[in-house]
Amino acid sequence: MQKATDIDGGTDALMRAIGTNARKASHVLALAPRAAKDAALLNAAKALRRDRQKILDANAKDVAAARAAGRPESFIDRLVLNDKRIEAIAAGLEDVAALADPVGAVLAEWTRPNGLKFERVRVPIGVIGIIYESRPNVTADAGALSLKSGNAAILRGGSESHHSSVAIHACIAEGIAAAGLPADAIQYVGTTSREAVGHMLGGLGGCVDVIVPRGGKSLVQRVQDEARVPVFAHLEGICHTYVDAKADLDMARTVVVNAKMRRTGVCGATECLLVDRNAPASTLPTLIEALIASGAEVRGDAAAQAADARVNAATEDDYGHEFLDAIIAVKTVDGVGGAMAHIARYGSQHTDAIITEDEAVAQRFLTEVDSAIVLWNASTQFADGGEFGFGAEIGIATGKLHARGPVGVEQLTSFKYVVRGSGQIRPV
């Protein structure tokens, strides 16, 4: 496995070598049998469990540096690893291995009147470039999904999670080598230089086929501004939960608290609670009380402040803001129409939910809200590829071309048409 220190000539030479090696590896992976890919993932899972303490020690360095730099607790939560999270990473690799191999799957087939037989067949994209920040688990998730879908990957983690990512990548690399697959199938860019990101966004001389950014708004914005290759991206996870007048209040209370407070630093955390102003009088104060009791700071409109004196006045900037912290904006709206208008104005087309017992209202919300994920009577924190049964995810794509929602193995494939004939020619 190539390291930054193995290359003379600095970042330019390093990135050229990484790109060339990834392209070569991608040709092998595209034809690799499922057994070899699955063996690599299972071997990597074993290595992760075996090296748990090494990974925790590496992570401790990253966490200490983040605390010394004054990073907020929400940032620390995304960065920190523990026994439970390492086990979840290892189990995620096993889950991906258990998935059906998407490569070669026939998506459609038909025969034309002239006897030509057509098939639409899944194929790998090629080389996936993944740029991410403070989540070391992405090293394993991105590597696993790329490998399973027959793609080579170039991983560039942030300096905040550098030690953790290097330790995790070592386990992935070991698993790949033990399965007899190319060592350069999943490469980790060892330098934290920002120049490396620029090279990846430029496509590394045609070696990178798609970029997947996973991080804060500034990172994703840079990727979208500078990338010369296609991008699977979302800018922000500005997620809403709307509680309708016909919601079950006990359900709403439980779901809203989970949607905000289960993990406040994930992109699927609800950042704004919308409540139908025609809901029963107990609805708004009950929900606010539950949020405050769980440790949330509530910023709301006049109705929310009247419902509970502990609510701080919301500013215009609080709506449409990704807090990634124990802070939530609250607003009363005129029914489902008002909720959808608010989401259309302030949302980021990521994940939005409705709580209601009225099926017709729910169906209208599910149909008309233009987000990658819409939910009925469920927490927005289900915006996660693992919860979708994808084994893991590289990120949540909010664009509308090719990939949308959790990016798993199927989203990391394209397709080609295979046509079989018996000597047909096209008439003049």
XYZ file of C-alpha atoms in Angstrom:
428
model
C 0.000 0.000 0.000
C 1.505 3.291 -1.107
C 2.295 5.905 1.545
C 2.932 9.602 1.070
C 6.520 9.151 2.220
C 7.127 6.593 -0.533
C 6.946 9.227 -3.277
C 9.669 11.710 -4.157
C 8.580 15.049 -5.616
C 5.884 16.069 -3.137
C 2.117 16.136 -3.431
C 1.971 16.321 -7.238
C 3.962 13.137 -7.725
C 2.144 11.395 -4.883
C -1.298 12.097 -6.294
C -0.297 11.129 -9.841
C 0.940 7.789 -8.555
C -2.188 7.241 -6.475
C -4.431 7.986 -9.453
C -2.525 5.717 -11.813
C -2.483 2.867 -9.331
C -6.198 3.269 -8.586
C -7.070 3.099 -12.267
C -5.057 -0.099 -12.707
C -6.668 -1.648 -9.633
C -10.139 -0.694 -10.848
C -9.734 -2.850 -13.954
C -9.010 -5.877 -11.764
C -11.797 -5.149 -9.282
C -14.382 -4.769 -12.033
C -13.859 -8.450 -12.848
C -13.201 -9.714 -9.321
C -15.462 -12.565 -8.169
C -17.795 -11.989 -5.275
C -15.923 -14.515 -3.125
C -12.703 -12.476 -3.254
C -14.425 -9.183 -2.454
C -16.352 -10.701 0.437
C -13.226 -12.378 1.800
C -11.447 -9.008 1.807
C -14.255 -7.454 3.836
C -14.487 -10.316 6.321
C -10.723 -10.341 6.793
C -10.787 -6.589 7.395
C -13.524 -6.996 10.017
C -11.374 -9.510 11.871
C -8.377 -7.162 11.717
C -10.463 -4.301 13.121
C -11.519 -6.362 16.115
C -7.982 -7.628 16.655
C -6.484 -4.127 16.448
C -9.220 -2.454 18.485
C -6.775 -1.059 21.043
C -4.442 0.309 18.371
C -7.389 2.108 16.793
C -8.547 3.486 20.142
C -5.028 4.725 20.903
C -4.837 6.451 17.523
C -8.280 7.948 18.043
C -7.263 9.276 21.456
C -4.594 11.385 19.725
C -7.171 12.869 17.362
C -9.664 13.550 20.154
C -6.996 15.178 22.345
C -5.953 17.455 19.499
C -9.578 18.378 18.787
C -10.224 19.243 22.442
C -7.014 21.287 22.597
C -8.206 23.191 19.538
C -11.472 24.032 21.305
C -13.702 21.993 19.018
C -17.360 21.801 20.159
C -18.745 18.646 21.717
C -20.865 17.945 18.640
C -17.640 17.762 16.620
C -16.011 15.529 19.234
C -18.999 13.171 19.096
C -18.510 12.687 15.360
C -14.803 12.030 15.878
C -14.663 9.799 18.946
C -14.432 6.015 18.731
C -15.126 3.497 21.481
C -15.554 -0.271 21.737
C -19.184 -0.088 20.634
C -18.449 2.048 17.596
C -15.502 -0.077 16.485
C -17.679 -3.176 16.752
C -20.326 -1.387 14.680
C -17.704 -0.603 12.023
C -16.578 -4.239 11.909
C -20.172 -5.488 11.806
C -20.847 -3.019 8.984
C -18.110 -4.631 6.902
C -19.736 -8.012 7.468
C -23.130 -6.586 6.523
C -21.723 -5.255 3.253
C -20.126 -8.624 2.535
C -23.524 -10.285 2.998
C -25.177 -8.057 0.397
C -25.827 -9.380 -3.084
C -23.069 -8.504 -5.542
C -24.481 -5.706 -7.703
C -21.926 -6.170 -10.489
C -23.335 -8.079 -13.427
C -26.934 -7.920 -12.229
C -29.371 -7.749 -15.141
C -31.672 -4.774 -14.556
C -33.886 -5.328 -17.589
C -34.030 -7.524 -20.656
C -36.149 -7.597 -23.788
C -36.181 -8.855 -27.365
C -36.926 -6.713 -30.399
C -38.982 -7.915 -33.384
C -35.755 -8.343 -35.388
C -34.505 -10.891 -32.876
C -31.918 -8.696 -31.123
C -31.760 -9.484 -27.410
C -31.075 -6.547 -25.080
C -29.896 -6.505 -21.460
C -29.207 -3.585 -19.137
C -26.401 -4.783 -16.855
C -24.860 -3.197 -13.717
C -21.171 -2.308 -13.960
C -18.787 -0.490 -11.586
C -18.209 3.226 -12.046
C -14.416 2.844 -11.850
C -12.505 4.991 -9.345
C -14.346 6.731 -6.515
C -12.699 9.666 -4.760
C -14.027 10.203 -1.232
C -13.149 13.388 0.668
C -14.312 13.564 4.260
C -13.599 15.283 7.547
C -14.105 14.207 11.134
C -15.785 10.802 10.826
C -13.150 8.027 10.922
C -15.821 5.364 10.323
C -16.133 6.690 6.765
C -12.729 5.149 6.048
C -14.204 1.692 6.529
C -17.678 2.411 5.129
C -16.407 4.047 1.944
C -13.742 1.428 1.393
C -16.181 -1.433 1.916
C -18.903 -0.096 -0.365
C -16.428 0.780 -3.107
C -14.851 -2.664 -2.954
C -18.162 -4.535 -2.925
C -19.364 -2.589 -5.967
C -16.157 -3.365 -7.879
C -14.679 0.122 -7.666
C -11.249 1.291 -6.592
C -11.311 4.115 -4.045
C -9.066 7.002 -3.096
C -9.798 8.121 0.463
C -8.763 11.522 1.743
C -9.777 12.002 5.356
C -9.462 15.228 7.286
C -6.500 16.126 9.457
C -8.844 15.978 12.491
C -9.278 12.204 12.106
C -5.924 11.407 10.511
C -4.520 8.984 13.091
C -7.830 7.142 13.429
C -8.311 6.817 9.674
C -4.768 5.555 9.121
C -5.278 2.841 11.748
C -8.608 1.760 10.270
C -7.239 1.814 6.729
C -4.406 -0.498 7.755
C -7.024 -3.130 8.634
C -8.822 -2.640 5.321
C -5.542 -2.946 3.412
C -4.674 -6.130 5.284
C -8.018 -7.663 4.392
C -7.613 -6.798 0.720
C -4.109 -8.264 0.524
C -5.177 -11.466 2.286
C -7.924 -11.951 -0.318
C -5.425 -11.660 -3.184
C -6.855 -8.414 -4.555
C -4.736 -5.417 -5.673
C -3.118 -3.558 -2.774
C -4.059 -0.255 -4.403
C -7.775 -1.076 -4.541
C -8.476 1.166 -1.535
C -5.803 3.848 -1.056
C -5.607 6.354 1.769
C -4.006 9.707 0.983
C -1.489 10.016 3.788
C -0.789 13.718 3.378
C -3.077 16.267 5.022
C -2.081 18.931 2.481
C -5.027 20.771 0.955
C -3.242 20.414 -2.390
C -4.193 16.746 -2.380
C -7.876 17.696 -2.377
C -7.324 20.007 -5.338
C -5.688 17.210 -7.312
C -8.589 14.875 -6.598
C -11.132 17.497 -7.625
C -9.225 17.896 -10.886
C -9.729 14.196 -11.590
C -6.079 13.118 -11.358
C -5.606 13.191 -15.099
C -8.779 11.281 -15.854
C -8.223 8.627 -13.195
C -11.119 9.665 -10.898
C -14.661 9.042 -12.156
C -16.723 10.569 -9.341
C -16.111 12.513 -6.126
C -18.104 11.954 -2.937
C -17.609 14.656 -0.271
C -18.719 14.037 3.282
C -18.251 16.905 5.686
C -19.230 20.449 6.520
C -20.725 23.069 4.258
C -17.394 24.660 3.394
C -15.905 21.353 2.223
C -18.902 20.387 0.135
C -19.137 23.883 -1.344
C -15.476 23.753 -2.350
C -15.994 20.374 -3.983
C -19.001 21.572 -5.934
C -17.203 24.756 -7.006
C -13.907 23.165 -8.061
C -14.670 19.590 -9.126
C -13.999 18.688 -12.750
C -15.672 15.301 -12.361
C -19.220 14.381 -11.290
C -20.082 14.827 -7.597
C -22.467 12.958 -5.286
C -23.059 15.545 -2.582
C -25.320 17.297 -0.150
C -24.650 20.742 1.230
C -26.411 20.470 4.590
C -28.761 18.244 6.547
C -31.448 20.781 7.400
C -34.040 18.219 8.442
C -37.578 18.952 9.633
C -40.161 17.062 11.640
C -43.737 18.270 11.199
C -46.299 17.347 13.880
C -49.779 17.473 12.400
C -53.026 18.333 14.204
C -53.977 14.646 14.051
C -50.706 13.312 15.429
C -50.606 10.845 18.303
C -49.012 13.027 20.986
C -47.171 10.217 22.788
C -45.680 9.056 19.498
C -44.818 12.606 18.491
C -43.016 13.273 21.768
C -40.929 10.107 21.500
C -40.084 10.554 17.823
C -39.237 14.262 18.069
C -36.839 13.780 20.989
C -35.113 10.915 19.197
C -34.963 12.852 15.922
C -33.179 15.742 17.619
C -31.251 14.265 20.522
C -30.217 10.665 19.705
C -27.070 12.063 18.074
C -27.140 15.782 17.460
C -24.066 15.854 15.205
C -25.356 13.604 12.415
C -26.783 14.970 9.174
C -30.134 13.244 9.815
C -30.777 15.067 13.088
C -33.929 17.190 13.037
C -32.958 20.851 13.152
C -36.453 22.342 13.019
C -39.734 21.227 14.589
C -42.897 22.388 12.827
C -46.203 22.130 14.691
C -49.681 22.602 13.256
C -51.191 25.656 14.951
C -54.542 23.772 14.910
C -53.133 20.922 16.994
C -54.581 20.362 20.492
C -53.466 22.977 23.014
C -51.291 20.461 24.871
C -49.221 19.528 21.810
C -46.734 22.401 21.622
C -45.963 22.670 25.369
C -45.629 18.890 25.657
C -43.114 18.682 22.819
C -41.112 21.657 24.074
C -41.031 20.270 27.619
C -39.749 16.919 26.322
C -37.020 18.570 24.266
C -35.816 20.776 27.122
C -35.906 17.836 29.542
C -33.667 15.911 27.142
C -31.095 18.738 27.178
C -32.047 20.720 24.089
C -32.027 24.484 23.759
C -35.269 25.515 22.071
C -35.501 28.609 19.895
C -39.005 29.349 18.758
C -41.573 31.764 17.390
C -44.063 33.709 19.503
C -46.356 30.708 19.938
C -43.495 28.525 21.145
C -42.358 31.189 23.607
C -45.910 31.532 24.910
C -46.078 27.770 25.394
C -42.929 27.681 27.555
C -41.052 30.629 29.080
C -37.739 28.775 28.660
C -37.927 29.052 24.876
C -35.550 31.625 23.410
C -36.714 33.844 20.578
C -35.789 32.399 17.206
C -34.148 34.613 14.608
C -34.586 34.292 10.874
C -31.153 32.642 10.712
C -32.307 29.865 13.067
C -34.640 28.575 10.367
C -32.642 26.879 7.643
C -29.668 26.426 9.977
C -27.821 23.139 10.543
C -26.989 23.319 14.249
C -25.376 19.865 14.596
C -25.803 20.483 18.306
C -28.436 20.235 21.064
C -30.335 23.213 19.632
C -33.620 23.116 17.752
C -35.758 25.750 16.068
C -39.539 25.527 16.549
C -42.268 27.142 14.486
C -46.044 26.854 14.269
C -47.500 26.530 10.768
C -50.865 26.426 9.055
C -51.360 22.721 8.511
C -49.458 20.479 6.143
C -49.487 23.156 3.460
C -47.709 25.594 5.753
C -45.226 22.900 6.773
C -44.387 22.069 3.177
C -44.004 25.743 2.276
C -41.573 26.185 5.179
C -39.584 23.109 4.149
C -39.443 24.277 0.531
C -38.039 27.633 1.669
C -35.612 26.567 4.384
C -34.865 22.881 3.775
C -31.922 21.271 2.011
C -33.772 18.395 0.290
C -32.166 15.937 2.706
C -34.666 14.321 5.125
C -38.068 15.480 6.354
C -40.737 13.706 8.412
C -44.417 14.006 9.256
C -46.142 12.711 12.396
C -49.855 12.176 11.850
C -52.624 9.584 12.043
C -54.273 11.076 8.945
C -53.213 8.882 6.027
C -54.363 11.358 3.380
C -52.325 14.168 4.933
C -49.328 11.877 5.263
C -49.579 10.801 1.633
C -49.715 14.409 0.499
C -46.563 15.176 2.490
C -44.734 12.103 1.169
C -45.698 12.955 -2.408
C -45.110 16.694 -2.448
C -42.033 17.232 -0.241
C -39.076 17.248 -2.630
C -36.427 15.692 -0.386
C -34.169 12.678 -0.830
C -35.821 10.962 2.147
C -39.346 11.522 3.458
C -40.750 9.648 6.462
C -44.144 9.109 8.053
C -44.297 8.487 11.796
C -40.562 7.806 12.116
C -37.433 9.621 13.269
C -35.297 11.511 10.749
C -32.301 9.752 12.305
C -33.144 6.773 10.104
C -31.387 8.724 7.322
C -28.568 6.203 7.279
C -27.574 3.570 4.752
C -27.258 0.894 7.415
C -30.862 1.485 8.486
C -31.936 1.178 4.851
C -30.361 -2.272 4.677
C -27.425 -1.034 2.580
C -24.862 -2.301 5.108
C -23.276 1.160 5.267
C -23.227 4.375 3.306
C -20.706 6.818 1.912
C -23.104 9.701 2.445
C -26.566 11.058 1.702
C -26.840 12.501 -1.794
C -29.419 15.255 -2.232
C -28.920 15.799 -5.957
C -31.353 14.355 -8.465
C -29.032 12.731 -10.986
C -27.841 9.123 -10.635
C -27.690 8.868 -6.819
C -30.146 10.247 -4.271
C -30.432 9.443 -0.585
C -28.016 6.985 1.056
C -25.163 6.119 -1.305
C -24.637 2.367 -1.087
C -23.317 -0.328 -3.401
C -26.025 0.045 -6.038
C -25.527 3.811 -6.206
C -21.812 3.208 -6.857
C -22.596 1.362 -10.067
C -23.636 2.437 -13.528
C -24.891 0.180 -16.300
C -24.190 -0.811 -19.846
C -26.287 -2.406 -22.577
C -25.408 -5.873 -23.791
C -26.947 -6.715 -27.163
C -26.892 -10.238 -28.638
C -27.701 -10.887 -32.255
C -27.562 -13.565 -34.933
C -26.266 -11.552 -37.876
C -28.831 -8.735 -37.901
C -28.072 -5.643 -39.982
C -29.939 -2.359 -40.007
C -31.890 -1.750 -43.199
C -30.778 1.138 -45.408
